[in-house]
Amino acid sequence: MINRLIASTLPLLPKRFVWLFSRSYIAGETVEDAMNACQALNEDGIKTTIDILGEFIQNLDEAEKNRDEYLALIDITQSTGIDGNYSVKPTMFGLLIDAEACYNHIREIVAKARNYGNFVRIDMEDSACVDLEMDLFRRLKAEFPESVGLVVQAYLRRTLDDLKDLMDLHTPAVPLNFRLCKGIYAEHARIAFQRHDEINAHFLEDLEFMFRNGVYPGIATHDKALVDGALALIDRYGIPRERYEFQMLYGVTPELRRSLIEAGHTLRVYVPYGRHWFGYSTRRLKENPKIVNSIVKSLLLSR
Ligand SMILES: Cc1cc2nc3c(=O)[nH]c(=O)nc-3n(C[C@H](O)[C@H](O)[C@H](O)COP(=O)(O)OP(=O)(O)OC[C@H]3O[C@@H](n4cnc5c(N)ncnc54)[C@H](O)[C@@H]3O)c2cc1C
């Protein structure tokens, strides 16, 4: 109840106040802020994936601006020698307005990253986007087999079937590379598991499928039970260190992050930045008021 109230009140409050909630998990507004955040993470032995904030745009002019911003980001990141790749949200390039225009924009971004020997991951958005984003991935993977990855969401009832379908794109020489997360959007019980224990069980089932089939997973969670479950699977299947990585969000559960690095696992942090942090923060909180708890906890811990 209180979480829901805070989440729905935040958009009405002054931006400066909302920034108090947002600053611990957004790198800042500018590309320099993002570079500084990535540099600091790299110095701690952490890889990054950089995301420019923005999603669900209203017109295709915005899509072009977003594409240009990503193309500039890639040049800047590569010139600073940051150890990081890129994450993109297709609705930021007009996925729901003109899927072909969106494909062309993301294609340019992937081509640029590929020219630097780098990699772009397509984030998974709400359930209205899943088929479109899988199609997008299929097309890009055919042209840039080593330079593109996808996210899958363990809360969706369809995910294990999707993983099986996508295996036709997998080869041992160029394995599929999927980030596995729980899923952040509010989805109907018809299509998504709702209970924590059900989501966690499916997360581990999806991850086990990936390990058994040689897929490279980005294990994206801050849930200690899932981290422990993943470590148990890594042990059981004897998965070498270079065949998986853990991923976490900027500013979240730094102690858990540290324990994984100290144990020698690869860790990548998702670094979001940009002018659209206000819309992003308030929308995320409204979609999933439970996050309020986590943020309040992390605010208290950061004092
Ligand atoms: C690298 C990465 C990329 C992601 N990409 C996508 C994507 O493309 N599509 C998508 O739908 N979802 C994405 N997510 C979000 C994901 O789906 C979950 O909503 C989110 O990670 C919370 O789930 P959890 O596994 O950490 O478990 P939870 O049970 O939700 O959280 C476990 C604990 O982690 C901490 N925690 C979790 N989230 C936060 C937070 N935001 N702030 C502070 N503390 C927190 C809390 O202590 C909490 O108790 C991504 C997550 C990560 C880590």
PDB file of C-alpha atoms and ligand atoms in Angstrom, residues 25 49 87-89 121-126 151-153 155 179-185 196 200 203 219-224 226 247-253 256 268-270 288 291 293-298, ligand 1:
ATOM      1  CA  TYR A  25      20.851   3.659  -9.612  1.00  0.00           C
ATOM      2  CA  THR A  49      26.840  -2.535 -20.274  1.00  0.00           C
ATOM      3  CA  SER A  87      22.140  -2.399 -24.155  1.00  0.00           C
ATOM      4  CA  VAL A  88      19.249  -1.026 -26.224  1.00  0.00           C
ATOM      5  CA  LYS A  89      15.493  -0.826 -25.701  1.00  0.00           C
ATOM      6  CA  ARG A 121      22.194  -6.601 -26.270  1.00  0.00           C
ATOM      7  CA  ILE A 122      18.513  -6.117 -27.005  1.00  0.00           C
ATOM      8  CA  ASP A 123      16.681  -5.552 -23.714  1.00  0.00           C
ATOM      9  CA  MET A 124      13.318  -7.282 -23.389  1.00  0.00           C
ATOM     10  CA  GLU A 125      10.397  -4.951 -22.775  1.00  0.00           C
ATOM     11  CA  ASP A 126       6.758  -5.641 -21.912  1.00  0.00           C
ATOM     12  CA  VAL A 151      17.265 -10.745 -22.860  1.00  0.00           C
ATOM     13  CA  VAL A 152      14.784 -13.377 -21.715  1.00  0.00           C
ATOM     14  CA  GLN A 153      12.426 -13.014 -18.757  1.00  0.00           C
ATOM     15  CA  TYR A 155       8.490 -14.712 -15.257  1.00  0.00           C
ATOM     16  CA  ARG A 179      20.736 -12.257 -20.389  1.00  0.00           C
ATOM     17  CA  LEU A 180      18.347 -14.069 -18.069  1.00  0.00           C
ATOM     18  CA  CYS A 181      16.372 -11.836 -15.680  1.00  0.00           C
ATOM     19  CA  LYS A 182      13.119 -12.193 -13.751  1.00  0.00           C
ATOM     20  CA  GLY A 183      11.277  -9.470 -15.729  1.00  0.00           C
ATOM     21  CA  ILE A 184      10.302  -6.010 -14.492  1.00  0.00           C
ATOM     22  CA  TYR A 185       6.926  -5.226 -16.124  1.00  0.00           C
ATOM     23  CA  HIS A 196       8.361 -15.262  -6.097  1.00  0.00           C
ATOM     24  CA  ASN A 200      12.701 -18.348  -9.097  1.00  0.00           C
ATOM     25  CA  PHE A 203      14.669 -18.819 -13.596  1.00  0.00           C
ATOM     26  CA  ILE A 219      22.807 -14.253 -15.003  1.00  0.00           C
ATOM     27  CA  ALA A 220      21.044 -10.994 -14.118  1.00  0.00           C
ATOM     28  CA  THR A 221      19.814 -11.015 -10.545  1.00  0.00           C
ATOM     29  CA  HIS A 222      20.418  -9.556  -7.087  1.00  0.00           C
ATOM     30  CA  ASP A 223      18.433 -12.334  -5.430  1.00  0.00           C
ATOM     31  CA  LYS A 224      20.895 -14.210  -3.197  1.00  0.00           C
ATOM     32  CA  LEU A 226      19.169 -17.281  -7.306  1.00  0.00           C
ATOM     33  CA  GLN A 247      25.013  -9.119 -14.190  1.00  0.00           C
ATOM     34  CA  MET A 248      23.607  -6.543 -11.784  1.00  0.00           C
ATOM     35  CA  LEU A 249      22.080  -3.081 -11.977  1.00  0.00           C
ATOM     36  CA  TYR A 250      24.098   0.043 -11.188  1.00  0.00           C
ATOM     37  CA  GLY A 251      23.993   0.855  -7.486  1.00  0.00           C
ATOM     38  CA  VAL A 252      22.226  -2.336  -6.394  1.00  0.00           C
ATOM     39  CA  THR A 253      23.507  -4.897  -3.839  1.00  0.00           C
ATOM     40  CA  LEU A 256      26.706  -9.404  -3.280  1.00  0.00           C
ATOM     41  CA  ARG A 268      28.918  -6.888 -15.492  1.00  0.00           C
ATOM     42  CA  VAL A 269      26.971  -3.868 -14.265  1.00  0.00           C
ATOM     43  CA  TYR A 270      24.158  -2.248 -16.254  1.00  0.00           C
ATOM     44  CA  ASN A 288       6.527  -2.244  -9.934  1.00  0.00           C
ATOM     45  CA  ILE A 291      11.046  -1.602  -6.028  1.00  0.00           C
ATOM     46  CA  ASN A 293      11.341  -1.082  -0.746  1.00  0.00           C
ATOM     47  CA  SER A 294      14.621  -1.912  -2.422  1.00  0.00           C
ATOM     48  CA  ILE A 295      15.408   1.722  -3.183  1.00  0.00           C
ATOM     49  CA  VAL A 296      14.607   2.931   0.314  1.00  0.00           C
ATOM     50  CA  LYS A 297      16.844   0.129   1.626  1.00  0.00           C
ATOM     51  CA  SER A 298      19.699   1.096  -0.691  1.00  0.00           C
TER      52      SER A 298
HETATM   53  C1  LIG B   1      21.645  -6.375 -15.591  1.00  0.00           C
HETATM   54  C2  LIG B   1      20.148  -6.392 -15.575  1.00  0.00           C
HETATM   55  C3  LIG B   1      19.444  -6.125 -16.734  1.00  0.00           C
HETATM   56  C4  LIG B   1      18.045  -6.200 -16.748  1.00  0.00           C
HETATM   57  N1  LIG B   1      17.368  -6.082 -17.937  1.00  0.00           N
HETATM   58  C5  LIG B   1      16.040  -6.281 -17.953  1.00  0.00           C
HETATM   59  C6  LIG B   1      15.302  -6.344 -19.173  1.00  0.00           C
HETATM   60  O1  LIG B   1      15.853  -6.221 -20.284  1.00  0.00           O
HETATM   61  N2  LIG B   1      13.954  -6.550 -19.112  1.00  0.00           N
HETATM   62  C7  LIG B   1      13.299  -6.710 -17.922  1.00  0.00           C
HETATM   63  O2  LIG B   1      12.080  -6.934 -17.935  1.00  0.00           O
HETATM   64  N3  LIG B   1      13.965  -6.642 -16.752  1.00  0.00           N
HETATM   65  C8  LIG B   1      15.300  -6.433 -16.731  1.00  0.00           C
HETATM   66  N4  LIG B   1      15.973  -6.418 -15.539  1.00  0.00           N
HETATM   67  C9  LIG B   1      15.212  -6.314 -14.264  1.00  0.00           C
HETATM   68  C10 LIG B   1      14.874  -7.680 -13.702  1.00  0.00           C
HETATM   69  O3  LIG B   1      13.898  -8.271 -14.535  1.00  0.00           O
HETATM   70  C11 LIG B   1      14.327  -7.597 -12.277  1.00  0.00           C
HETATM   71  O4  LIG B   1      13.186  -6.824 -12.227  1.00  0.00           O
HETATM   72  C12 LIG B   1      15.278  -7.001 -11.272  1.00  0.00           C
HETATM   73  O5  LIG B   1      16.590  -7.414 -11.533  1.00  0.00           O
HETATM   74  C13 LIG B   1      14.900  -7.465  -9.860  1.00  0.00           C
HETATM   75  O6  LIG B   1      14.935  -8.872  -9.783  1.00  0.00           O
HETATM   76  P1  LIG B   1      16.004  -9.686  -8.919  1.00  0.00           P
HETATM   77  O7  LIG B   1      16.359 -10.907  -9.685  1.00  0.00           O
HETATM   78  O8  LIG B   1      17.140  -8.832  -8.546  1.00  0.00           O
HETATM   79  O9  LIG B   1      15.182 -10.217  -7.678  1.00  0.00           O
HETATM   80  P2  LIG B   1      14.305  -9.456  -6.586  1.00  0.00           P
HETATM   81  O10 LIG B   1      13.736 -10.536  -5.756  1.00  0.00           O
HETATM   82  O11 LIG B   1      13.366  -8.477  -7.209  1.00  0.00           O
HETATM   83  O12 LIG B   1      15.373  -8.635  -5.784  1.00  0.00           O
HETATM   84  C14 LIG B   1      16.289  -9.248  -4.890  1.00  0.00           C
HETATM   85  C15 LIG B   1      16.912  -8.155  -4.031  1.00  0.00           C
HETATM   86  O13 LIG B   1      17.720  -7.306  -4.853  1.00  0.00           O
HETATM   87  C16 LIG B   1      17.589  -5.951  -4.461  1.00  0.00           C
HETATM   88  N5  LIG B   1      17.051  -5.174  -5.588  1.00  0.00           N
HETATM   89  C17 LIG B   1      16.465  -5.659  -6.713  1.00  0.00           C
HETATM   90  N6  LIG B   1      16.159  -4.666  -7.575  1.00  0.00           N
HETATM   91  C18 LIG B   1      16.538  -3.504  -6.971  1.00  0.00           C
HETATM   92  C19 LIG B   1      16.501  -2.103  -7.330  1.00  0.00           C
HETATM   93  N7  LIG B   1      16.020  -1.704  -8.516  1.00  0.00           N
HETATM   94  N8  LIG B   1      16.986  -1.221  -6.445  1.00  0.00           N
HETATM   95  C20 LIG B   1      17.526  -1.588  -5.259  1.00  0.00           C
HETATM   96  N9  LIG B   1      17.591  -2.887  -4.868  1.00  0.00           N
HETATM   97  C21 LIG B   1      17.108  -3.838  -5.696  1.00  0.00           C
HETATM   98  C22 LIG B   1      16.729  -5.938  -3.235  1.00  0.00           C
HETATM   99  O14 LIG B   1      17.559  -6.039  -2.107  1.00  0.00           O
HETATM  100  C23 LIG B   1      15.908  -7.198  -3.377  1.00  0.00           C
HETATM  101  O15 LIG B   1      15.432  -7.670  -2.159  1.00  0.00           O
HETATM  102  C24 LIG B   1      17.359  -6.420 -15.524  1.00  0.00           C
HETATM  103  C25 LIG B   1      18.078  -6.661 -14.343  1.00  0.00           C
HETATM  104  C26 LIG B   1      19.445  -6.670 -14.357  1.00  0.00           C
HETATM  105  C27 LIG B   1      20.176  -7.003 -13.098  1.00  0.00           C
END
